mmCIF file of C-alpha atoms and ligand atoms in Angstrom:
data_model
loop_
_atom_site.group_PDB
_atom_site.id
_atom_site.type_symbol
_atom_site.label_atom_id
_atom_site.label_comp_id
_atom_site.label_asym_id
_atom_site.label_seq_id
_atom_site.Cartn_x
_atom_site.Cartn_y
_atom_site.Cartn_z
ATOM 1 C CA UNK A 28 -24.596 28.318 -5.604
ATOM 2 C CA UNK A 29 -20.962 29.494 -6.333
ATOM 3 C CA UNK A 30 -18.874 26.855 -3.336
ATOM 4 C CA UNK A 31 -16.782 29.635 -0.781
ATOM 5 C CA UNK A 32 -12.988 28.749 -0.972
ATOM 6 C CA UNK A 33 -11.470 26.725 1.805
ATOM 7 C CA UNK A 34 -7.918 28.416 1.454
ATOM 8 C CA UNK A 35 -4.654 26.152 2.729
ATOM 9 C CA UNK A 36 -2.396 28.445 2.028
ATOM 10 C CA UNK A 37 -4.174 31.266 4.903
ATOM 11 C CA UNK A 38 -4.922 28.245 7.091
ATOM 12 C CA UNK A 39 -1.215 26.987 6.469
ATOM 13 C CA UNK A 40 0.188 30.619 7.324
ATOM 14 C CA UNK A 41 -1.707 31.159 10.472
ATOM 15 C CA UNK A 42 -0.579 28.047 11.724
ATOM 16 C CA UNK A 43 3.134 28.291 11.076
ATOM 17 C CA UNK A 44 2.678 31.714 12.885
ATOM 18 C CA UNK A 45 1.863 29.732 15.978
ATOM 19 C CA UNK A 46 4.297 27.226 15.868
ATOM 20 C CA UNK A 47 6.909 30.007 15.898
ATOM 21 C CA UNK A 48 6.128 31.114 19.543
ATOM 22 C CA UNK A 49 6.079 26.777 20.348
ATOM 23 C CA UNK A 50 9.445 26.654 18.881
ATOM 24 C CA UNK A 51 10.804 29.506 21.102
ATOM 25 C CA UNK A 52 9.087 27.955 24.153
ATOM 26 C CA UNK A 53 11.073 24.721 23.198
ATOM 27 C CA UNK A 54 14.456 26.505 22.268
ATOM 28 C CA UNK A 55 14.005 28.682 25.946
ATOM 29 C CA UNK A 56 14.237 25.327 27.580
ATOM 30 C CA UNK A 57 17.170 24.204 25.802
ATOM 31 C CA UNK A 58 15.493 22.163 22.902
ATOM 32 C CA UNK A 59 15.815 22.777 19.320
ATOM 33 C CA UNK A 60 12.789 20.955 17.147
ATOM 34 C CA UNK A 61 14.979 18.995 14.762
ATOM 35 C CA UNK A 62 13.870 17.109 11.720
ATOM 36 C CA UNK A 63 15.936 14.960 9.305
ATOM 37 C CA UNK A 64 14.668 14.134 5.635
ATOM 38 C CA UNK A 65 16.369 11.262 3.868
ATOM 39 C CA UNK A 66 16.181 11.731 -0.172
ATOM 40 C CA UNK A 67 17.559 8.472 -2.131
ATOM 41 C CA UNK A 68 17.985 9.372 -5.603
ATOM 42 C CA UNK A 69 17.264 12.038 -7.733
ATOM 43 C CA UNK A 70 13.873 12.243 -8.532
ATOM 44 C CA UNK A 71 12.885 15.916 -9.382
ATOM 45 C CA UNK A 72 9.583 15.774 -8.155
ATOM 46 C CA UNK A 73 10.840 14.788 -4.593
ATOM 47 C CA UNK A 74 13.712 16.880 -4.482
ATOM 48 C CA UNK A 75 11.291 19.644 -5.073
ATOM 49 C CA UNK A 76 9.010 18.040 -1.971
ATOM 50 C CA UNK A 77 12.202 18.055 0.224
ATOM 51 C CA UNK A 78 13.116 21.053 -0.754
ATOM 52 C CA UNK A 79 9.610 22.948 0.611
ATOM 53 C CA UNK A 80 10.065 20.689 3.490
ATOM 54 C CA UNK A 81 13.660 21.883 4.464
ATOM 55 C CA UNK A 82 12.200 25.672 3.624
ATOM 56 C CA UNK A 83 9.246 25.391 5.844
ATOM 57 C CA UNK A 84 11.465 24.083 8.747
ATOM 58 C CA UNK A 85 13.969 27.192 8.763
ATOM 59 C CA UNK A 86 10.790 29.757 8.581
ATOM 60 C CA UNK A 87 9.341 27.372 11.511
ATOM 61 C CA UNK A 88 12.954 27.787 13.429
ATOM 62 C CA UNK A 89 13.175 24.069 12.999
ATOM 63 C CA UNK A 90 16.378 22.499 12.320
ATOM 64 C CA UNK A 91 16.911 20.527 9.244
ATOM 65 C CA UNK A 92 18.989 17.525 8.354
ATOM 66 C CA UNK A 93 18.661 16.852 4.771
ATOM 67 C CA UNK A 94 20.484 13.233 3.905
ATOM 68 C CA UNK A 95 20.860 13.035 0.466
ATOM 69 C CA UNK A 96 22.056 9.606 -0.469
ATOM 70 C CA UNK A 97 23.036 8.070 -4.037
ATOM 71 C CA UNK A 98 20.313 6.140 -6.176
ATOM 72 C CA UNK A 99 22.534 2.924 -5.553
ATOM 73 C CA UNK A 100 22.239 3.210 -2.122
ATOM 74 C CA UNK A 101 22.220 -0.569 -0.296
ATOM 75 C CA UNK A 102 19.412 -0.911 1.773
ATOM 76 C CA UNK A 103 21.393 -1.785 4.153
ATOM 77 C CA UNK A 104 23.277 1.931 4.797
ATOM 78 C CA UNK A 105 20.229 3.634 4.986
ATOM 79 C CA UNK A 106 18.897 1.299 7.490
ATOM 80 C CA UNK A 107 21.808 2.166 9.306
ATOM 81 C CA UNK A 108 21.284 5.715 8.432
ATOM 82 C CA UNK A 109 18.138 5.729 10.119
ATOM 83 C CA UNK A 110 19.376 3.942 13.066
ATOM 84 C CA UNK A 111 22.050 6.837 13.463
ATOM 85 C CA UNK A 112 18.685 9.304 13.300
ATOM 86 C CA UNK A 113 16.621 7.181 16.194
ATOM 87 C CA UNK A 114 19.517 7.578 18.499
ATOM 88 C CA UNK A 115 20.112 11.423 17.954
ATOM 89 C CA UNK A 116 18.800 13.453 20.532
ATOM 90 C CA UNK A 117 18.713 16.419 18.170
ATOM 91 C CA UNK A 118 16.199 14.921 15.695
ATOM 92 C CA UNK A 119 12.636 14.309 16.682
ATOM 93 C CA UNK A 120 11.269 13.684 13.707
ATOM 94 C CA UNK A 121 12.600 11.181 10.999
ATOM 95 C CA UNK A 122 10.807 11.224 7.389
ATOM 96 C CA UNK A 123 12.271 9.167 4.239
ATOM 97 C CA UNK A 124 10.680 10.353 0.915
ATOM 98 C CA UNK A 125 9.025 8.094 -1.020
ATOM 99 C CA UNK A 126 9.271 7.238 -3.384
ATOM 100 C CA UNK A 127 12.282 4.980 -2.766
ATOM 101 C CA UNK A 128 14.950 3.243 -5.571
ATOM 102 C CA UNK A 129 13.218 -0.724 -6.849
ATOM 103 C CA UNK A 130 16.095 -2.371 -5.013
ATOM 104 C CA UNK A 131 14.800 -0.896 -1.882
ATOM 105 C CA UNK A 132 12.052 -2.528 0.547
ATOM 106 C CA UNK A 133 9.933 0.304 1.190
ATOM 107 C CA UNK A 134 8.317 -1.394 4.386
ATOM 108 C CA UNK A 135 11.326 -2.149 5.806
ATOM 109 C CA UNK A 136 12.825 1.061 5.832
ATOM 110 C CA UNK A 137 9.488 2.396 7.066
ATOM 111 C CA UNK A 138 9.617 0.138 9.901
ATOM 112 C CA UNK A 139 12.919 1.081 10.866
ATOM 113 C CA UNK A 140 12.247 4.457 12.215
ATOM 114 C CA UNK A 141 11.299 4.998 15.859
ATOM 115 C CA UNK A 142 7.645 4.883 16.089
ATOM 116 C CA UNK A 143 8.674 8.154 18.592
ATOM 117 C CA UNK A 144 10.242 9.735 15.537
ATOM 118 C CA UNK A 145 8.228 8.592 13.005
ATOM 119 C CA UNK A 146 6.332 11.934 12.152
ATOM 120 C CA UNK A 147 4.779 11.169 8.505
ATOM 121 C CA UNK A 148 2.836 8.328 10.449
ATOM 122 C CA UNK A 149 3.822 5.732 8.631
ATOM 123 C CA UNK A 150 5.229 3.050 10.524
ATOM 124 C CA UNK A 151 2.828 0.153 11.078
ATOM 125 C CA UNK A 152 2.326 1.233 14.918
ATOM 126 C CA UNK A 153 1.014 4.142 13.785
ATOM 127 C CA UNK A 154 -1.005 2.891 11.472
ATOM 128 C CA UNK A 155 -2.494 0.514 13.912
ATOM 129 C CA UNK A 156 -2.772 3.312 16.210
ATOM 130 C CA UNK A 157 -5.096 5.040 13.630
ATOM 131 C CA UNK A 158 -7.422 1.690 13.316
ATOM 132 C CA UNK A 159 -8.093 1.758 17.163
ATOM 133 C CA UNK A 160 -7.862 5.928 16.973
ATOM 134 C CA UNK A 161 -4.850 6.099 18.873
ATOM 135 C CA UNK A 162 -2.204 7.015 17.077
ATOM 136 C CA UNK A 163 1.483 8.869 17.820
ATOM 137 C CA UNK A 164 1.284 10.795 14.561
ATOM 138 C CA UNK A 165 -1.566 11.279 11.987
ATOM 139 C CA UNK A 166 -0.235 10.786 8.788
ATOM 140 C CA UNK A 167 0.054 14.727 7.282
ATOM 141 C CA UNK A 168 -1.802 14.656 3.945
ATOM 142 C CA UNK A 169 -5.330 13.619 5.796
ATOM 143 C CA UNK A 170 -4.129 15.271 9.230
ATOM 144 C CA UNK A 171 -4.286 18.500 7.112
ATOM 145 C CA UNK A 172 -7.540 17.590 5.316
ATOM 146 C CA UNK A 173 -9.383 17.281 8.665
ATOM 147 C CA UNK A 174 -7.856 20.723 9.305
ATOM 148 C CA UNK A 175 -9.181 22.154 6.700
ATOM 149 C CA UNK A 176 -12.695 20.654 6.995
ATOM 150 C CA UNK A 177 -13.265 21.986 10.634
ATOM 151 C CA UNK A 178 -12.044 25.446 9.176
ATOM 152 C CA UNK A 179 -15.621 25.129 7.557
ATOM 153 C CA UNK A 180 -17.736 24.560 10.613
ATOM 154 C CA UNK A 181 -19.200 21.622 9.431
ATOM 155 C CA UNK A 182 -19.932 18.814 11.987
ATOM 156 C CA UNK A 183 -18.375 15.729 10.706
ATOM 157 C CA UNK A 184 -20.244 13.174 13.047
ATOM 158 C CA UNK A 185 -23.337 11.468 10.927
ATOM 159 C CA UNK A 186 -22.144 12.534 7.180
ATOM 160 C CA UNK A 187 -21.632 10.602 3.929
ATOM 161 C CA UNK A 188 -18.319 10.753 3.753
ATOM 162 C CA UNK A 189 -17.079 9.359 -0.013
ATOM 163 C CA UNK A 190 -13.362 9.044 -0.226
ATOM 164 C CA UNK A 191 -12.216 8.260 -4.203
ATOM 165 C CA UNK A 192 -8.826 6.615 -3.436
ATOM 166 C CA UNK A 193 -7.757 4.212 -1.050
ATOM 167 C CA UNK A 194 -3.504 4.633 -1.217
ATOM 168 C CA UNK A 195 -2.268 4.263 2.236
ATOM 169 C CA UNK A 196 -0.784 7.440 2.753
ATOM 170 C CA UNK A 197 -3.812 8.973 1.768
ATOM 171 C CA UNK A 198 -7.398 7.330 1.093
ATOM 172 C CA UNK A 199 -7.051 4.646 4.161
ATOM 173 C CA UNK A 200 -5.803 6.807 6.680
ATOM 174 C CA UNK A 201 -8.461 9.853 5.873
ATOM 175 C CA UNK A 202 -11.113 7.129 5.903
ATOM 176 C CA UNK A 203 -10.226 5.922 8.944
ATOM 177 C CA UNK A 204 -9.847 9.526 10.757
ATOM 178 C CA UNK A 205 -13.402 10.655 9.656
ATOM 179 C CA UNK A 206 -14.826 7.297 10.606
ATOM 180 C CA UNK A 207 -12.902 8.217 14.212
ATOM 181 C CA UNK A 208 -15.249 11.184 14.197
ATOM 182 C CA UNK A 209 -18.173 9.436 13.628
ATOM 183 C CA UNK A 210 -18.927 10.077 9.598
ATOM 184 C CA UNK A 211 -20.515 7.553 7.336
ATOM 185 C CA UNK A 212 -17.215 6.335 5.241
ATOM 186 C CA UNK A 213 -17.483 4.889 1.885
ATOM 187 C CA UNK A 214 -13.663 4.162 0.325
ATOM 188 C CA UNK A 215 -13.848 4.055 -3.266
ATOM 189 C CA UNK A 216 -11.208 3.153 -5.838
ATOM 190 C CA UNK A 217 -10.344 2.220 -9.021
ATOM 191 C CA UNK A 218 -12.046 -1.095 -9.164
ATOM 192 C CA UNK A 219 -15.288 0.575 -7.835
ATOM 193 C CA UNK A 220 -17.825 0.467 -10.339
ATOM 194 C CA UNK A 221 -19.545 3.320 -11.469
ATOM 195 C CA UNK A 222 -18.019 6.201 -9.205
ATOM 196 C CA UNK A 223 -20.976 8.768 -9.630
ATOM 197 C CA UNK A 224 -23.442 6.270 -8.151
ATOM 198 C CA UNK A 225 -21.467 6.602 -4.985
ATOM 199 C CA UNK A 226 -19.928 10.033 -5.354
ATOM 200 C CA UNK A 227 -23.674 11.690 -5.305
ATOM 201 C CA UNK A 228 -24.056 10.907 -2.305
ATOM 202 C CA UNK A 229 -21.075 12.461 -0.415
ATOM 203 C CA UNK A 230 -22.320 15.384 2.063
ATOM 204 C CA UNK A 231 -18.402 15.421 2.275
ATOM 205 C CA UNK A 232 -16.254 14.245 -1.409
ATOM 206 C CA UNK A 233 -12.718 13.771 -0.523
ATOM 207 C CA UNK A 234 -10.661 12.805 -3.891
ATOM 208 C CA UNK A 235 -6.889 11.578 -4.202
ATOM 209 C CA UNK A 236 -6.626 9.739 -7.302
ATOM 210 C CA UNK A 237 -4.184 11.424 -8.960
ATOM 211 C CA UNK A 238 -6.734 12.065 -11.926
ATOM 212 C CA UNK A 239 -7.158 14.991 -13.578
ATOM 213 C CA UNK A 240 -10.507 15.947 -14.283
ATOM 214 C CA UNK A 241 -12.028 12.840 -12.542
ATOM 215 C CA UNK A 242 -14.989 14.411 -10.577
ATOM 216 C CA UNK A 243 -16.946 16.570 -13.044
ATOM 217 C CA UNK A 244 -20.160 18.592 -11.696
ATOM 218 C CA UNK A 245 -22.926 15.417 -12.138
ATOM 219 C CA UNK A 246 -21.197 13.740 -9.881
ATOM 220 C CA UNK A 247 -21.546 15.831 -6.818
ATOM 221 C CA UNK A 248 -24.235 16.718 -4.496
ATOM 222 C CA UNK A 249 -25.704 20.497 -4.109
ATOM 223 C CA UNK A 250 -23.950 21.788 -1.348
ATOM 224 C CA UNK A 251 -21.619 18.969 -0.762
ATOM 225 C CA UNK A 252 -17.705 19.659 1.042
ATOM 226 C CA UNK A 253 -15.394 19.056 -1.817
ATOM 227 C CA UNK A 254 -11.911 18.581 -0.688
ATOM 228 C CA UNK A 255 -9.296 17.989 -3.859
ATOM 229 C CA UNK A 256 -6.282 16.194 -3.054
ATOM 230 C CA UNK A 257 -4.531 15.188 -6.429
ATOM 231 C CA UNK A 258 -2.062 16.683 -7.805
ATOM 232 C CA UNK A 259 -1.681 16.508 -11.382
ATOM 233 C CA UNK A 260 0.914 18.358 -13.754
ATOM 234 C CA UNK A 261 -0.872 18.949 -16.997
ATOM 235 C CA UNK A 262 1.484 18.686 -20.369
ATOM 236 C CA UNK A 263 1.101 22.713 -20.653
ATOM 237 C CA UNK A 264 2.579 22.650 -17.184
ATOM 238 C CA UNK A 265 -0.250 23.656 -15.236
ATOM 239 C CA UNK A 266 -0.550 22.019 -11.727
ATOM 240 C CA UNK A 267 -4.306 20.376 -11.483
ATOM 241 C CA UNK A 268 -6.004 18.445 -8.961
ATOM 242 C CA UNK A 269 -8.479 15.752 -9.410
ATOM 243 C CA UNK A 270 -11.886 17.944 -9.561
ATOM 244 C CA UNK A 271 -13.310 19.847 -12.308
ATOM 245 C CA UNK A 272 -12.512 22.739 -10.069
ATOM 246 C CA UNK A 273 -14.647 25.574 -12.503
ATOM 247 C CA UNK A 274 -17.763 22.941 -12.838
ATOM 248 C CA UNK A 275 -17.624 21.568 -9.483
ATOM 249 C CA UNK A 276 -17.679 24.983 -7.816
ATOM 250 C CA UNK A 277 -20.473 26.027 -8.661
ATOM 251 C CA UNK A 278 -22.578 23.012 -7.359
ATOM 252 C CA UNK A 279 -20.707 22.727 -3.947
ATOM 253 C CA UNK A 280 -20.762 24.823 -0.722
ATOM 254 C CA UNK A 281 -17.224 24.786 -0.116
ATOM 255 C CA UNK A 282 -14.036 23.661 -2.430
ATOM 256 C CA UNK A 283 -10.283 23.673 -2.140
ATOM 257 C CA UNK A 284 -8.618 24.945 -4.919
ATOM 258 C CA UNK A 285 -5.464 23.255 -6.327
ATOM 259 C CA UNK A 286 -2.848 24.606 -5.859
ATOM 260 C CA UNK A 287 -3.786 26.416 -2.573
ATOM 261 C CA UNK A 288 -5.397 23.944 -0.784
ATOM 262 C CA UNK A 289 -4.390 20.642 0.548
ATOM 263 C CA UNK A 290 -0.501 21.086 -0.613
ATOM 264 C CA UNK A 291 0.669 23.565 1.515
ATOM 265 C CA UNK A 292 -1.429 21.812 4.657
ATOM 266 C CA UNK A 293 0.406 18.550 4.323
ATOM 267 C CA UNK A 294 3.784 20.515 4.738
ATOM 268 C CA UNK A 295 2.597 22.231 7.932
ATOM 269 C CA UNK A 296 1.446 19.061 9.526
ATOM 270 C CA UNK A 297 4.884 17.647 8.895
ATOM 271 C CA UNK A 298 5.759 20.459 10.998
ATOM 272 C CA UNK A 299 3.346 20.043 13.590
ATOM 273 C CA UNK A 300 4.332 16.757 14.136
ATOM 274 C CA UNK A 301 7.698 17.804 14.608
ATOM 275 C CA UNK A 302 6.516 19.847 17.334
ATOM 276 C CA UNK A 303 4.987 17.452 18.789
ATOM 277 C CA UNK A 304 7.586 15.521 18.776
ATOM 278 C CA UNK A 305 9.917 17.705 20.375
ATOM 279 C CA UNK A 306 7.452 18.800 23.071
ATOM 280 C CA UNK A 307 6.927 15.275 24.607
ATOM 281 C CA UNK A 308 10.935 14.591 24.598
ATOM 282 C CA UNK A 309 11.036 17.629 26.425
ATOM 283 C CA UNK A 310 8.268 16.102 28.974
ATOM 284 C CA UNK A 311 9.758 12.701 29.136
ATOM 285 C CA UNK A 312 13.672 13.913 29.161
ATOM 286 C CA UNK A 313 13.743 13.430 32.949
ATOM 287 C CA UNK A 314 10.288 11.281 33.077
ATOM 288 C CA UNK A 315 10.656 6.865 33.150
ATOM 289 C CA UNK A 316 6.271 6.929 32.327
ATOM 290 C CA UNK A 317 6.934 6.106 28.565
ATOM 291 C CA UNK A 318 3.020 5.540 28.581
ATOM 292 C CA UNK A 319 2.771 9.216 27.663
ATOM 293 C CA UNK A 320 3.553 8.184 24.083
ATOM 294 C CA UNK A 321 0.497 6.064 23.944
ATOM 295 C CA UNK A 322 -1.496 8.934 24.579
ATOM 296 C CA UNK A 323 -4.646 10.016 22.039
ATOM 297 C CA UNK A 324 -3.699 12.964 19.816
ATOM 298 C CA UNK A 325 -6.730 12.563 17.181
ATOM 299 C CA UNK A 326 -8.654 14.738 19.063
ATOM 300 C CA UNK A 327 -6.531 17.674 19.449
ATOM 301 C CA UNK A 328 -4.309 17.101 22.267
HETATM 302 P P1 LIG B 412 -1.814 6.431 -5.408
HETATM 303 O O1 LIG B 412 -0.976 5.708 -4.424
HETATM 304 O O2 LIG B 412 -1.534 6.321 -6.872
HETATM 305 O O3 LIG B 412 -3.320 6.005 -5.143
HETATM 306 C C1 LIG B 412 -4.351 6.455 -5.975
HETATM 307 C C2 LIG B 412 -5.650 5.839 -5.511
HETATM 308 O O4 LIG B 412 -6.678 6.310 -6.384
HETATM 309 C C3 LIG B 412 -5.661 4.321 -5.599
HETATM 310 O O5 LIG B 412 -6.351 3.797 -4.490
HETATM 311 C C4 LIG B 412 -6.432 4.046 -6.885
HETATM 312 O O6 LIG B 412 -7.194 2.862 -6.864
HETATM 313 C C5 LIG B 412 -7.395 5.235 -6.916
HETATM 314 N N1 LIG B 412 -7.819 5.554 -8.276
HETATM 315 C C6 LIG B 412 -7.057 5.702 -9.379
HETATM 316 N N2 LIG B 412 -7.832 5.968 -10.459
HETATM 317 C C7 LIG B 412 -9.102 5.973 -10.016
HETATM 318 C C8 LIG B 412 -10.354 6.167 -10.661
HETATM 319 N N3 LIG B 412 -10.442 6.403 -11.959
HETATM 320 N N4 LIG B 412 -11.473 6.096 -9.903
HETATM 321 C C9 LIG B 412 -11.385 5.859 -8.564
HETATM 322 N N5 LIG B 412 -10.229 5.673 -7.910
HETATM 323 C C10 LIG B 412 -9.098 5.724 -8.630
HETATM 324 O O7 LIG B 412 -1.812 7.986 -5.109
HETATM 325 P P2 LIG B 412 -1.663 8.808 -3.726
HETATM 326 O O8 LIG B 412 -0.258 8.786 -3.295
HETATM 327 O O9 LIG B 412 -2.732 8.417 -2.783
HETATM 328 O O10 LIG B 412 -1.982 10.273 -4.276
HETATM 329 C C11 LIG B 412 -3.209 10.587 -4.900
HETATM 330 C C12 LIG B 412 -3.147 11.990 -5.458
HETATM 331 O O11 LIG B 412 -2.938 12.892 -4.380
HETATM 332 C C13 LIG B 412 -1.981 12.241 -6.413
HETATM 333 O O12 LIG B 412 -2.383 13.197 -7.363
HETATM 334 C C14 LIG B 412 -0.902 12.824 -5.537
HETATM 335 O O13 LIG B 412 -0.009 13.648 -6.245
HETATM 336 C C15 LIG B 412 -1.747 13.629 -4.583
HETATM 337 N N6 LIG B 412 -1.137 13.864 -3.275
HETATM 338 C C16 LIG B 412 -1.210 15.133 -2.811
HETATM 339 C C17 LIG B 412 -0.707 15.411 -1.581
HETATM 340 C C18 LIG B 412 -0.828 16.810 -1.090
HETATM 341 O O14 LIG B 412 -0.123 17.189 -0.187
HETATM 342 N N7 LIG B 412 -1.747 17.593 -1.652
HETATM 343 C C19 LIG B 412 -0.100 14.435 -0.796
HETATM 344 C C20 LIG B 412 -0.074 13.123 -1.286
HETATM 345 C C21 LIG B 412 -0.605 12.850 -2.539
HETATM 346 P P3 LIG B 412 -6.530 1.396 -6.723
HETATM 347 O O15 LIG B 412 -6.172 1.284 -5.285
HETATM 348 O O16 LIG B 412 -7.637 0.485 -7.103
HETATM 349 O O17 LIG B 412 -5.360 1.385 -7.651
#
């Protein structure tokens, strides 16, 4: 069996296609979807990330704020920072990229920013929200993962389910969507002992480990889902996930390839969220029901 490719990059275009005509319903009506990206420091790899974020905004028609603020930064400006953001109109969605300077309390900054505006899903409401499958925003990483598994046609209710990684931006979050829609969840990690015993068993092998060459061929089912997360930079330069991609295909029934798969999803779900965002101010701007917030999105709303 040679797996058929579960492409991001055509799923990630088709989407942004749609969200074009969304953002000229919005800007009709006199709203312009507005996110705001805080970078602290300059760590290449995330000014690259904020970079593709700022680009996928403009070809959205979203508007951008890109705060860019010194390495020394006290935690207490970009606290204030973000308070400026939450009391914008203009921006509906507020993301700080992680990850942020040592002399800076990640959670706290996290928790600063309006669970209304908090569109990488990170704030502990929405986190909660997630455990009782009610959340404002699904984190993107997974959000696009579950995307990209329906593309298949695969019911997700009643499968094993193996997750390899249990971050919470990624592992936890997945787990706990997929367990939302009914699957079987095992959450392994790097304490689990021997991964293959579990990994054999996945009818669906989600892996964000940030290992190269972790899952080779033995450890996969005949047919499974394989979805590959990581993303690894190789010393030659070449951008790898986590799976034996060459091995691994040709045991599986479907496989994302890296680059090409999850990376561009997570990007567009940052953008969907925005949109989101910007469609329920638009509801609420002359509405006192706040409850509307609280209102289930996991299942497609
Ligand atoms: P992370 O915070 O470093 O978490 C990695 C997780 O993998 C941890 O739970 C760790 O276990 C587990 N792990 C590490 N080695 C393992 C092993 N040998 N066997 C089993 N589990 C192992 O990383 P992350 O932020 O979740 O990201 C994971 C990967 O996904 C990275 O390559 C990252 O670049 C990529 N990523 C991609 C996207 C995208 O858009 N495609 C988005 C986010 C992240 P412990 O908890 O026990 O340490």
């Amino acid at each position: 069996m040679t797996a058929q490719i579960i492409d991001g990059k055509a799923l990630s275009r088709q989407l942004r296609e749609g969200f074009k005509t969304r953002v000229a319903a919005l800007v009709e009506q006199g709203v312009t979807p507005g996110l705001a990206v805080i970078l602290v420091g300059d760590n290449p790899a995330s000014r690259v990330y904020v970079g593709n974020k700022v680009k996928a905004c403009e070809e959205c028609g979203v508007r951008s704020f890109h705060i860019a603020l010194p390495d020394d930064t006290p935690q207490a400006e970009v606290l204030a920072t973000i308070a400026r953001l939450n009391a914008d109109p203009a921006v509906h969605g507020i993301l700080i990229q992680l990850p942020l300077p040592p002399h800076i309390d990640g959670r706290s900054v996290l928790e600063a920013i309006s669970v209304h505006k908090d569109v990488d899903g990170f704030h502990l409401y929405n986190v909660g929200g997630l455990v009782v499958g009610n959340t404002i925003f699904p984190p993107c990483t997974p959000y696009g993962v579950q995307l990209l598994l329906d593309t298949t046609g695969t019911e997700v209710a009643g499968k094993n389910v193996v997750v390899v990684g249990a971050s919470n931006i990624v592992g936890k979050p997945m787990a706990l969507m997929l367990l939302q829609r009914e699957a079987t969840v095992t959450i392994c990690h790097a304490r689990t002992r021997d991964l293959a015993q579990h990994t054999i068993l996945a009818d669906i092998l989600i892996v964000a480990a940030g290992r190269p060459g972790l899952i080779v061929p033995q450890m996969v089912k005949h047919g499974a889902i394989v979805i590959d997360v990581g993303i690894n930079r190789l010393p030659d330069g070449k951008i790898v996930g986590d799976v034996d991609f060459n091995g691994v295909k040709e045991k599986a029934s479907w496989i994302t390839p890296v680059p090409g798969g999850v990376g561009p999803m997570t990007v567009t779900m940052l953008i969907e969220n925005t949109l989101r965002s910007a469609e329920r101010a638009l509801r609420l701007r002359h509405a006192d029901d706040y409850q509307e917030w609280e209102a289930p999105i996991l299942k497609g709303a």
